[in-house]
PDB file of C-alpha atoms in Angstrom:
ATOM      1  CA  UNK D  17      -0.026   0.007   0.030  1.00 45.00           C
ATOM      2  CA  UNK D  18       1.112   3.449  -0.892  1.00 48.00           C
ATOM      3  CA  UNK D  19       1.721   5.830   2.020  1.00 46.00           C
ATOM      4  CA  UNK D  20       0.077   9.086   1.726  1.00 46.00           C
ATOM      5  CA  UNK D  21       2.295  11.738   1.487  1.00 48.00           C
ATOM      6  CA  UNK D  22       2.277  13.764   4.681  1.00 47.00           C
ATOM      7  CA  UNK D  23       1.896  17.208   4.394  1.00 48.00           C
ATOM      8  CA  UNK D  24       4.209  18.750   7.444  1.00 47.00           C
ATOM      9  CA  UNK D  25       2.500  21.781   7.609  1.00 46.00           C
ATOM     10  CA  UNK D  26      -0.745  20.336   8.063  1.00 46.00           C
ATOM     11  CA  UNK D  27      -2.735  22.562   5.862  1.00 44.00           C
ATOM     12  CA  UNK D  28      -5.336  21.792   3.008  1.00 43.00           C
ATOM     13  CA  UNK D  29      -4.959  22.474  -0.532  1.00 48.00           C
ATOM     14  CA  UNK D  30      -4.597  25.849  -1.016  1.00 45.00           C
ATOM     15  CA  UNK D  31      -4.044  27.177   1.943  1.00 43.00           C
ATOM     16  CA  UNK D  32      -1.152  29.725   2.285  1.00 45.00           C
ATOM     17  CA  UNK D  33       1.943  29.239   4.222  1.00 43.00           C
ATOM     18  CA  UNK D  34       2.198  30.148   7.962  1.00 46.00           C
ATOM     19  CA  UNK D  35       4.407  32.613   6.945  1.00 46.00           C
ATOM     20  CA  UNK D  36       1.992  34.310   4.961  1.00 46.00           C
ATOM     21  CA  UNK D  37      -1.339  33.651   7.289  1.00 46.00           C
ATOM     22  CA  UNK D  38      -2.528  36.125   8.879  1.00 47.00           C
ATOM     23  CA  UNK D  39      -1.336  36.272  12.615  1.00 44.00           C
ATOM     24  CA  UNK D  40      -3.243  38.100  15.915  1.00 44.00           C
ATOM     25  CA  UNK D  41      -0.647  39.910  17.312  1.00 44.00           C
ATOM     26  CA  UNK D  42      -1.498  42.101  20.786  1.00 47.00           C
ATOM     27  CA  UNK D  43      -1.522  45.415  19.506  1.00 47.00           C
ATOM     28  CA  UNK D  44       1.521  47.861  21.137  1.00 47.00           C
ATOM     29  CA  UNK D  45       1.138  51.223  22.850  1.00 45.00           C
ATOM     30  CA  UNK D  46       2.176  53.016  19.645  1.00 44.00           C
ATOM     31  CA  UNK D  47      -0.744  51.103  18.096  1.00 43.00           C
ATOM     32  CA  UNK D  48      -3.166  51.733  20.832  1.00 43.00           C
ATOM     33  CA  UNK D  49      -2.336  55.461  21.326  1.00 42.00           C
ATOM     34  CA  UNK D  50      -3.056  56.446  17.821  1.00 43.00           C
ATOM     35  CA  UNK D  51      -6.692  56.504  17.823  1.00 44.00           C
ATOM     36  CA  UNK D  52      -6.745  58.059  20.691  1.00 41.00           C
ATOM     37  CA  UNK D  53      -4.312  60.760  20.007  1.00 41.00           C
ATOM     38  CA  UNK D  54      -6.530  60.895  16.210  1.00 43.00           C
ATOM     39  CA  UNK D  55      -9.804  61.910  18.229  1.00 44.00           C
ATOM     40  CA  UNK D  56      -8.710  65.020  19.783  1.00 45.00           C
ATOM     41  CA  UNK D  57      -7.636  66.366  16.081  1.00 46.00           C
ATOM     42  CA  UNK D  58     -11.038  68.304  15.410  1.00 46.00           C
ATOM     43  CA  UNK D  59     -10.713  70.208  18.586  1.00 46.00           C
ATOM     44  CA  UNK D  60      -7.071  71.160  17.639  1.00 44.00           C
ATOM     45  CA  UNK D  61      -8.255  72.128  14.351  1.00 43.00           C
ATOM     46  CA  UNK D  62     -10.922  74.109  15.779  1.00 44.00           C
ATOM     47  CA  UNK D  63      -8.668  75.834  18.405  1.00 42.00           C
ATOM     48  CA  UNK D  64      -6.504  76.564  14.800  1.00 48.00           C
ATOM     49  CA  UNK D  65      -9.166  78.192  13.146  1.00 49.00           C
ATOM     50  CA  UNK D  66     -10.543  80.257  16.094  1.00 45.00           C
ATOM     51  CA  UNK D  67      -6.742  81.777  16.398  1.00 45.00           C
ATOM     52  CA  UNK D  68      -6.547  81.990  12.972  1.00 47.00           C
ATOM     53  CA  UNK D  69     -10.027  83.905  12.588  1.00 49.00           C
ATOM     54  CA  UNK D  70      -8.591  86.395  15.462  1.00 44.00           C
ATOM     55  CA  UNK D  71      -5.669  86.694  13.928  1.00 46.00           C
ATOM     56  CA  UNK D  72      -7.595  87.812  10.627  1.00 51.00           C
ATOM     57  CA  UNK D  73      -9.807  90.200  12.695  1.00 46.00           C
ATOM     58  CA  UNK D  74      -6.777  92.028  14.095  1.00 47.00           C
ATOM     59  CA  UNK D  75      -5.087  91.819  10.463  1.00 47.00           C
ATOM     60  CA  UNK D  76      -8.545  93.729   9.526  1.00 47.00           C
ATOM     61  CA  UNK D  77      -8.445  96.221  12.073  1.00 44.00           C
ATOM     62  CA  UNK D  78      -4.726  97.082  11.180  1.00 48.00           C
ATOM     63  CA  UNK D  79      -5.626  96.988   7.354  1.00 49.00           C
ATOM     64  CA  UNK D  80      -8.775  99.518   8.435  1.00 49.00           C
ATOM     65  CA  UNK D  81      -5.992 101.782  10.413  1.00 48.00           C
ATOM     66  CA  UNK D  82      -3.522 102.013   7.671  1.00 49.00           C
ATOM     67  CA  UNK D  83      -5.821 102.337   4.867  1.00 49.00           C
ATOM     68  CA  UNK D  84      -4.721 102.150   1.541  1.00 55.00           C
ATOM     69  CA  UNK D  85      -1.260 101.693   2.851  1.00 53.00           C
ATOM     70  CA  UNK D  86      -1.334  98.083   2.596  1.00 64.00           C
ATOM     71  CA  UNK D  87      -2.734  98.533  -1.060  1.00 69.00           C
ATOM     72  CA  UNK D  88       0.215 100.411  -1.948  1.00 65.00           C
ATOM     73  CA  UNK D  89       2.290  97.482  -1.502  1.00 68.00           C
ATOM     74  CA  UNK D  90       0.414  94.845  -3.271  1.00 77.00           C
ATOM     75  CA  UNK D  91       0.600  97.047  -6.179  1.00 76.00           C
ATOM     76  CA  UNK D  92       4.235  97.106  -5.865  1.00 74.00           C
ATOM     77  CA  UNK D  93       4.271  93.257  -5.874  1.00 79.00           C
ATOM     78  CA  UNK D  94       1.757  93.200  -8.560  1.00 82.00           C
ATOM     79  CA  UNK D  95       3.840  95.340 -10.770  1.00 78.00           C
ATOM     80  CA  UNK D  96       7.252  93.721 -10.151  1.00 78.00           C
ATOM     81  CA  UNK D  97       5.738  90.442 -10.850  1.00 82.00           C
ATOM     82  CA  UNK D  98       4.362  91.604 -14.223  1.00 82.00           C
ATOM     83  CA  UNK D  99       8.002  93.115 -14.776  1.00 78.00           C
ATOM     84  CA  UNK D 100       9.492  90.027 -14.236  1.00 79.00           C
ATOM     85  CA  UNK D 101       6.688  88.254 -16.341  1.00 81.00           C
ATOM     86  CA  UNK D 102       7.013  90.168 -19.107  1.00 79.00           C
ATOM     87  CA  UNK D 103      10.719  91.194 -18.977  1.00 80.00           C
ATOM     88  CA  UNK D 104      13.128  90.722 -22.001  1.00 80.00           C
ATOM     89  CA  UNK D 105      15.316  87.428 -21.377  1.00 80.00           C
ATOM     90  CA  UNK D 106      18.310  89.126 -23.461  1.00 80.00           C
ATOM     91  CA  UNK D 107      18.205  91.909 -21.544  1.00 81.00           C
ATOM     92  CA  UNK D 108      16.505  91.394 -17.722  1.00 79.00           C
ATOM     93  CA  UNK D 109      15.207  94.427 -15.299  1.00 76.00           C
ATOM     94  CA  UNK D 110      18.221  95.956 -13.599  1.00 78.00           C
ATOM     95  CA  UNK D 111      17.481  95.073  -9.582  1.00 76.00           C
ATOM     96  CA  UNK D 112      18.805  98.680  -8.787  1.00 81.00           C
ATOM     97  CA  UNK D 113      15.306  99.817 -10.539  1.00 79.00           C
ATOM     98  CA  UNK D 114      13.200  97.221  -8.142  1.00 76.00           C
ATOM     99  CA  UNK D 115      15.224  98.944  -5.088  1.00 79.00           C
ATOM    100  CA  UNK D 116      13.914 102.851  -6.682  1.00 83.00           C
ATOM    101  CA  UNK D 117      10.578 101.458  -7.269  1.00 78.00           C
ATOM    102  CA  UNK D 118      10.118 100.045  -3.565  1.00 77.00           C
ATOM    103  CA  UNK D 119      11.353 102.988  -2.474  1.00 82.00           C
ATOM    104  CA  UNK D 120       8.812 105.520  -4.514  1.00 82.00           C
ATOM    105  CA  UNK D 121       6.117 103.144  -3.225  1.00 78.00           C
ATOM    106  CA  UNK D 122       7.442 102.681   0.349  1.00 80.00           C
ATOM    107  CA  UNK D 123       7.089 106.837   0.146  1.00 84.00           C
ATOM    108  CA  UNK D 124       4.018 107.002  -0.979  1.00 80.00           C
ATOM    109  CA  UNK D 125       2.615 104.448   1.392  1.00 80.00           C
ATOM    110  CA  UNK D 126       4.531 106.602   4.329  1.00 85.00           C
ATOM    111  CA  UNK D 127       2.760 109.760   2.840  1.00 87.00           C
ATOM    112  CA  UNK D 128      -1.011 107.973   2.570  1.00 83.00           C
ATOM    113  CA  UNK D 129      -0.323 106.994   6.653  1.00 86.00           C
ATOM    114  CA  UNK D 130       0.354 110.576   7.786  1.00 91.00           C
ATOM    115  CA  UNK D 131      -2.716 111.609   5.289  1.00 90.00           C
ATOM    116  CA  UNK D 132      -5.131 109.246   7.744  1.00 89.00           C
ATOM    117  CA  UNK D 133      -3.121 110.159  10.565  1.00 91.00           C
ATOM    118  CA  UNK D 134      -3.447 113.908  10.128  1.00 92.00           C
ATOM    119  CA  UNK D 135      -7.446 113.227   9.159  1.00 90.00           C
ATOM    120  CA  UNK D 136      -7.701 111.473  12.736  1.00 90.00           C
ATOM    121  CA  UNK D 137      -5.904 114.405  14.317  1.00 90.00           C
ATOM    122  CA  UNK D 138      -8.284 117.211  12.802  1.00 84.00           C
ATOM    123  CA  UNK D 139     -11.515 115.145  13.656  1.00 83.00           C
ATOM    124  CA  UNK D 140     -10.073 115.065  17.688  1.00 86.00           C
ATOM    125  CA  UNK D 141      -9.138 118.874  17.146  1.00 83.00           C
ATOM    126  CA  UNK D 142     -12.423 119.722  15.703  1.00 77.00           C
ATOM    127  CA  UNK D 143     -14.825 117.884  18.457  1.00 79.00           C
ATOM    128  CA  UNK D 144     -12.538 119.614  21.024  1.00 83.00           C
ATOM    129  CA  UNK D 145     -12.846 123.202  19.673  1.00 79.00           C
ATOM    130  CA  UNK D 146     -16.967 122.226  19.223  1.00 76.00           C
ATOM    131  CA  UNK D 147     -16.937 121.224  23.080  1.00 79.00           C
ATOM    132  CA  UNK D 148     -15.001 124.453  23.866  1.00 81.00           C
ATOM    133  CA  UNK D 149     -17.148 126.792  21.745  1.00 82.00           C
ATOM    134  CA  UNK D 150     -19.970 125.995  23.721  1.00 81.00           C
ATOM    135  CA  UNK D 151     -18.947 127.717  26.442  1.00 85.00           C
ATOM    136  CA  UNK D 152     -19.561 130.832  24.148  1.00 88.00           C
ATOM    137  CA  UNK D 153     -23.195 130.566  24.420  1.00 90.00           C
ATOM    138  CA  UNK D 154     -24.596 133.293  26.465  1.00 91.00           C
ATOM    139  CA  UNK D 155     -21.787 135.586  25.736  1.00 92.00           C
ATOM    140  CA  UNK D 156     -21.678 138.883  23.869  1.00 91.00           C
ATOM    141  CA  UNK D 157     -19.275 138.227  20.767  1.00 92.00           C
ATOM    142  CA  UNK D 158     -18.365 141.125  17.891  1.00 92.00           C
ATOM    143  CA  UNK D 159     -17.702 140.298  14.220  1.00 92.00           C
ATOM    144  CA  UNK D 160     -18.158 142.049  11.034  1.00 93.00           C
ATOM    145  CA  UNK D 161     -21.370 142.176   9.146  1.00 92.00           C
ATOM    146  CA  UNK D 162     -23.524 143.971   6.494  1.00 93.00           C
ATOM    147  CA  UNK D 163     -26.943 141.929   7.319  1.00 91.00           C
ATOM    148  CA  UNK D 164     -28.629 142.098  10.413  1.00 89.00           C
ATOM    149  CA  UNK D 165     -32.607 141.368  11.699  1.00 88.00           C
ATOM    150  CA  UNK D 166     -34.118 144.437  13.208  1.00 88.00           C
ATOM    151  CA  UNK D 167     -37.642 145.144  14.028  1.00 84.00           C
ATOM    152  CA  UNK D 168     -39.681 147.124  16.830  1.00 84.00           C
ATOM    153  CA  UNK D 169     -38.550 145.333  19.830  1.00 81.00           C
ATOM    154  CA  UNK D 170     -34.976 144.814  18.549  1.00 83.00           C
ATOM    155  CA  UNK D 171     -31.601 146.722  19.619  1.00 86.00           C
ATOM    156  CA  UNK D 172     -28.628 146.284  17.695  1.00 88.00           C
ATOM    157  CA  UNK D 173     -25.277 147.216  18.583  1.00 88.00           C
ATOM    158  CA  UNK D 174     -22.585 147.881  16.419  1.00 92.00           C
ATOM    159  CA  UNK D 175     -19.150 149.750  15.695  1.00 93.00           C
ATOM    160  CA  UNK D 176     -17.134 151.072  13.257  1.00 95.00           C
ATOM    161  CA  UNK D 177     -12.844 150.773  13.225  1.00 94.00           C
ATOM    162  CA  UNK D 178     -12.067 153.978  11.508  1.00 95.00           C
ATOM    163  CA  UNK D 179      -8.132 154.491  10.384  1.00 93.00           C
ATOM    164  CA  UNK D 180      -8.350 157.960  10.382  1.00 93.00           C
ATOM    165  CA  UNK D 181     -10.607 160.910  10.998  1.00 95.00           C
ATOM    166  CA  UNK D 182     -13.576 161.674   9.131  1.00 96.00           C
ATOM    167  CA  UNK D 183     -15.884 164.722   8.450  1.00 95.00           C
ATOM    168  CA  UNK D 184     -19.013 163.003   8.791  1.00 95.00           C
ATOM    169  CA  UNK D 185     -19.852 159.314   9.226  1.00 96.00           C
ATOM    170  CA  UNK D 186     -23.413 158.114   8.211  1.00 96.00           C
ATOM    171  CA  UNK D 187     -25.304 154.697   8.519  1.00 96.00           C
ATOM    172  CA  UNK D 188     -27.173 153.692   5.855  1.00 96.00           C
ATOM    173  CA  UNK D 189     -29.973 150.695   6.246  1.00 95.00           C
ATOM    174  CA  UNK D 190     -31.580 149.099   2.883  1.00 96.00           C
ATOM    175  CA  UNK D 191     -34.449 146.617   2.795  1.00 93.00           C
ATOM    176  CA  UNK D 192     -34.399 143.279   0.948  1.00 91.00           C
ATOM    177  CA  UNK D 193     -35.084 145.516  -2.277  1.00 93.00           C
ATOM    178  CA  UNK D 194     -32.204 147.526  -1.739  1.00 93.00           C
ATOM    179  CA  UNK D 195     -34.008 150.622  -1.130  1.00 94.00           C
ATOM    180  CA  UNK D 196     -32.805 152.876   1.709  1.00 95.00           C
ATOM    181  CA  UNK D 197     -35.315 153.290   4.582  1.00 94.00           C
ATOM    182  CA  UNK D 198     -33.405 154.564   7.034  1.00 94.00           C
ATOM    183  CA  UNK D 199     -30.183 156.843   7.882  1.00 94.00           C
ATOM    184  CA  UNK D 200     -28.520 157.551  11.375  1.00 94.00           C
ATOM    185  CA  UNK D 201     -25.952 160.170  11.133  1.00 94.00           C
ATOM    186  CA  UNK D 202     -22.780 159.641  13.378  1.00 95.00           C
ATOM    187  CA  UNK D 203     -21.001 162.984  12.627  1.00 95.00           C
ATOM    188  CA  UNK D 204     -17.753 163.622  12.529  1.00 95.00           C
ATOM    189  CA  UNK D 205     -15.061 160.913  13.720  1.00 95.00           C
ATOM    190  CA  UNK D 206     -11.900 160.816  15.128  1.00 95.00           C
ATOM    191  CA  UNK D 207      -9.356 157.391  13.982  1.00 95.00           C
ATOM    192  CA  UNK D 208     -10.197 154.418  16.227  1.00 94.00           C
ATOM    193  CA  UNK D 209     -13.271 152.373  17.468  1.00 93.00           C
ATOM    194  CA  UNK D 210     -16.596 154.328  16.996  1.00 94.00           C
ATOM    195  CA  UNK D 211     -19.609 152.425  18.794  1.00 93.00           C
ATOM    196  CA  UNK D 212     -23.105 153.047  17.540  1.00 94.00           C
ATOM    197  CA  UNK D 213     -26.640 151.453  18.289  1.00 92.00           C
ATOM    198  CA  UNK D 214     -29.769 150.435  15.657  1.00 92.00           C
ATOM    199  CA  UNK D 215     -32.736 150.879  17.540  1.00 90.00           C
ATOM    200  CA  UNK D 216     -36.080 149.134  15.954  1.00 85.00           C
ATOM    201  CA  UNK D 217     -38.398 151.510  18.018  1.00 87.00           C
ATOM    202  CA  UNK D 218     -36.710 154.693  17.120  1.00 89.00           C
ATOM    203  CA  UNK D 219     -36.222 153.813  13.463  1.00 90.00           C
ATOM    204  CA  UNK D 220     -39.642 152.220  12.488  1.00 89.00           C
ATOM    205  CA  UNK D 221     -38.850 149.516  10.577  1.00 89.00           C
ATOM    206  CA  UNK D 222     -40.930 146.458  10.392  1.00 91.00           C
ATOM    207  CA  UNK D 223     -39.386 143.136  11.427  1.00 90.00           C
ATOM    208  CA  UNK D 224     -36.809 141.603   8.741  1.00 91.00           C
ATOM    209  CA  UNK D 225     -33.444 141.348   7.534  1.00 91.00           C
ATOM    210  CA  UNK D 226     -31.967 144.606   6.296  1.00 94.00           C
ATOM    211  CA  UNK D 227     -28.575 145.751   4.735  1.00 95.00           C
ATOM    212  CA  UNK D 228     -26.026 148.070   6.464  1.00 95.00           C
ATOM    213  CA  UNK D 229     -23.676 150.250   4.780  1.00 96.00           C
ATOM    214  CA  UNK D 230     -21.389 152.986   6.794  1.00 96.00           C
ATOM    215  CA  UNK D 231     -20.337 155.795   4.343  1.00 96.00           C
ATOM    216  CA  UNK D 232     -17.413 157.961   5.279  1.00 96.00           C
ATOM    217  CA  UNK D 233     -16.669 161.580   4.179  1.00 96.00           C
ATOM    218  CA  UNK D 234     -13.755 163.280   4.271  1.00 93.00           C
ATOM    219  CA  UNK D 235     -13.303 166.641   2.039  1.00 91.00           C
ATOM    220  CA  UNK D 236     -14.937 165.657  -1.447  1.00 91.00           C
ATOM    221  CA  UNK D 237     -13.703 161.811  -0.887  1.00 94.00           C
ATOM    222  CA  UNK D 238     -16.859 159.688   0.126  1.00 94.00           C
ATOM    223  CA  UNK D 239     -15.981 156.222   1.033  1.00 95.00           C
ATOM    224  CA  UNK D 240     -17.631 152.881   2.835  1.00 95.00           C
ATOM    225  CA  UNK D 241     -15.887 150.884   5.608  1.00 95.00           C
ATOM    226  CA  UNK D 242     -16.693 147.690   7.236  1.00 95.00           C
ATOM    227  CA  UNK D 243     -19.130 147.386  10.240  1.00 95.00           C
ATOM    228  CA  UNK D 244     -18.940 145.128  12.572  1.00 95.00           C
ATOM    229  CA  UNK D 245     -22.296 144.062  15.374  1.00 92.00           C
ATOM    230  CA  UNK D 246     -22.461 142.494  18.697  1.00 89.00           C
ATOM    231  CA  UNK D 247     -24.715 140.205  19.723  1.00 89.00           C
ATOM    232  CA  UNK D 248     -25.496 137.039  22.351  1.00 91.00           C
ATOM    233  CA  UNK D 249     -24.729 133.518  21.056  1.00 93.00           C
ATOM    234  CA  UNK D 250     -27.643 131.478  21.380  1.00 92.00           C
ATOM    235  CA  UNK D 251     -26.344 128.332  20.071  1.00 90.00           C
ATOM    236  CA  UNK D 252     -23.282 126.788  18.094  1.00 88.00           C
ATOM    237  CA  UNK D 253     -23.717 125.066  14.970  1.00 84.00           C
ATOM    238  CA  UNK D 254     -21.468 122.761  12.687  1.00 77.00           C
ATOM    239  CA  UNK D 255     -22.527 122.556   9.289  1.00 73.00           C
ATOM    240  CA  UNK D 256     -19.852 121.022   6.545  1.00 68.00           C
ATOM    241  CA  UNK D 257     -17.964 123.287   4.805  1.00 69.00           C
ATOM    242  CA  UNK D 258     -19.119 126.304   6.191  1.00 69.00           C
ATOM    243  CA  UNK D 259     -17.422 124.513   9.438  1.00 77.00           C
ATOM    244  CA  UNK D 260     -18.405 125.788  12.878  1.00 85.00           C
ATOM    245  CA  UNK D 261     -20.455 128.790  13.150  1.00 89.00           C
ATOM    246  CA  UNK D 262     -22.422 130.842  16.090  1.00 91.00           C
ATOM    247  CA  UNK D 263     -25.960 131.999  15.733  1.00 90.00           C
ATOM    248  CA  UNK D 264     -25.694 135.144  17.164  1.00 90.00           C
ATOM    249  CA  UNK D 265     -28.836 136.947  18.086  1.00 87.00           C
ATOM    250  CA  UNK D 266     -29.671 140.098  15.623  1.00 82.00           C
ATOM    251  CA  UNK D 267     -27.059 138.981  13.677  1.00 85.00           C
ATOM    252  CA  UNK D 268     -27.701 135.257  12.663  1.00 85.00           C
ATOM    253  CA  UNK D 269     -24.957 132.854  11.923  1.00 88.00           C
ATOM    254  CA  UNK D 270     -21.501 134.023  11.792  1.00 89.00           C
ATOM    255  CA  UNK D 271     -18.510 131.706  11.308  1.00 89.00           C
ATOM    256  CA  UNK D 272     -16.185 131.295  14.313  1.00 88.00           C
ATOM    257  CA  UNK D 273     -13.257 132.384  13.103  1.00 87.00           C
ATOM    258  CA  UNK D 274     -14.957 136.054  11.602  1.00 90.00           C
ATOM    259  CA  UNK D 275     -15.129 136.711  15.402  1.00 91.00           C
ATOM    260  CA  UNK D 276     -13.082 139.893  16.686  1.00 90.00           C
ATOM    261  CA  UNK D 277     -13.962 140.275  20.169  1.00 88.00           C
ATOM    262  CA  UNK D 278     -15.735 138.028  22.798  1.00 89.00           C
ATOM    263  CA  UNK D 279     -16.883 139.922  26.320  1.00 86.00           C
ATOM    264  CA  UNK D 280     -18.763 138.830  29.163  1.00 83.00           C
ATOM    265  CA  UNK D 281     -22.406 138.156  29.479  1.00 77.00           C
ATOM    266  CA  UNK D 282     -24.234 141.239  30.190  1.00 69.00           C
ATOM    267  CA  UNK D 283     -24.633 142.151  33.760  1.00 69.00           C
ATOM    268  CA  UNK D 284     -21.803 139.982  34.903  1.00 66.00           C
ATOM    269  CA  UNK D 285     -18.993 141.611  36.330  1.00 58.00           C
ATOM    270  CA  UNK D 286     -16.091 141.247  38.110  1.00 53.00           C
ATOM    271  CA  UNK D 287     -14.435 142.590  41.156  1.00 51.00           C
ATOM    272  CA  UNK D 288     -11.328 143.883  39.061  1.00 54.00           C
ATOM    273  CA  UNK D 289     -13.292 144.448  35.472  1.00 52.00           C
ATOM    274  CA  UNK D 290     -16.542 145.669  35.293  1.00 50.00           C
ATOM    275  CA  UNK D 291     -16.605 144.741  31.608  1.00 47.00           C
ATOM    276  CA  UNK D 292     -14.558 142.263  30.586  1.00 52.00           C
ATOM    277  CA  UNK D 293     -13.575 141.937  26.585  1.00 55.00           C
ATOM    278  CA  UNK D 294     -11.212 139.677  24.732  1.00 52.00           C
ATOM    279  CA  UNK D 295     -10.085 141.279  21.240  1.00 55.00           C
ATOM    280  CA  UNK D 296      -9.331 138.670  18.979  1.00 58.00           C
TER     281      UNK D 296
END
């Protein structure tokens, strides 16, 4: 009897050799730690995203502070890359030209940053000026003007600043149709400040706006001189291009920088100076 061939490995036909069979082995410590370390990955990614968002937010804030300064740098980089891309291979762009261009762009960026800084400082100064100007409310101010409001119950005080002696000075009043409706004769006056008052009751004029003209006569020469009027400040306004203006009783809106004199409120006295005035 023929003996059957002994299979030394005790496997069925078609089975793999022991070396190629899958072997169950005990997982190593690193293999066990891998899934555990992979689990917190989303948390780490979320933290990185949060940090990235915060960084982007800070960057956007910095960009908003520098304004178009960063855009200038970006334009320089784009131009430099375009020059490198389209340069003549046989005659490449000199590196010194890039340095010169960079210096020019840096200068433009610096000027832009300076402009933004000056705008911010101007806004702060303007706000401080508005706050300080509010203290003028209730005070009496004097400013050059030729248009005033007169009426039965209106008393407007004014003054002239004469550069020399005149034989005669006359205040002429014109209505809205530029027709002369009243005159106030001041007579001969010497050089300096000459005060006058326009009383609506004495003039008998209806309430409205009137143009004032001061006529001066010396010999045969007739000329005019600016008129200055005083009134109580009732409010302060900030009007666009007109800037800061004062609403002066009897005069109307007067630009702040047209004010020539600031006086204490009527009735306000001090021990040393009963009528305190601050010429500008």
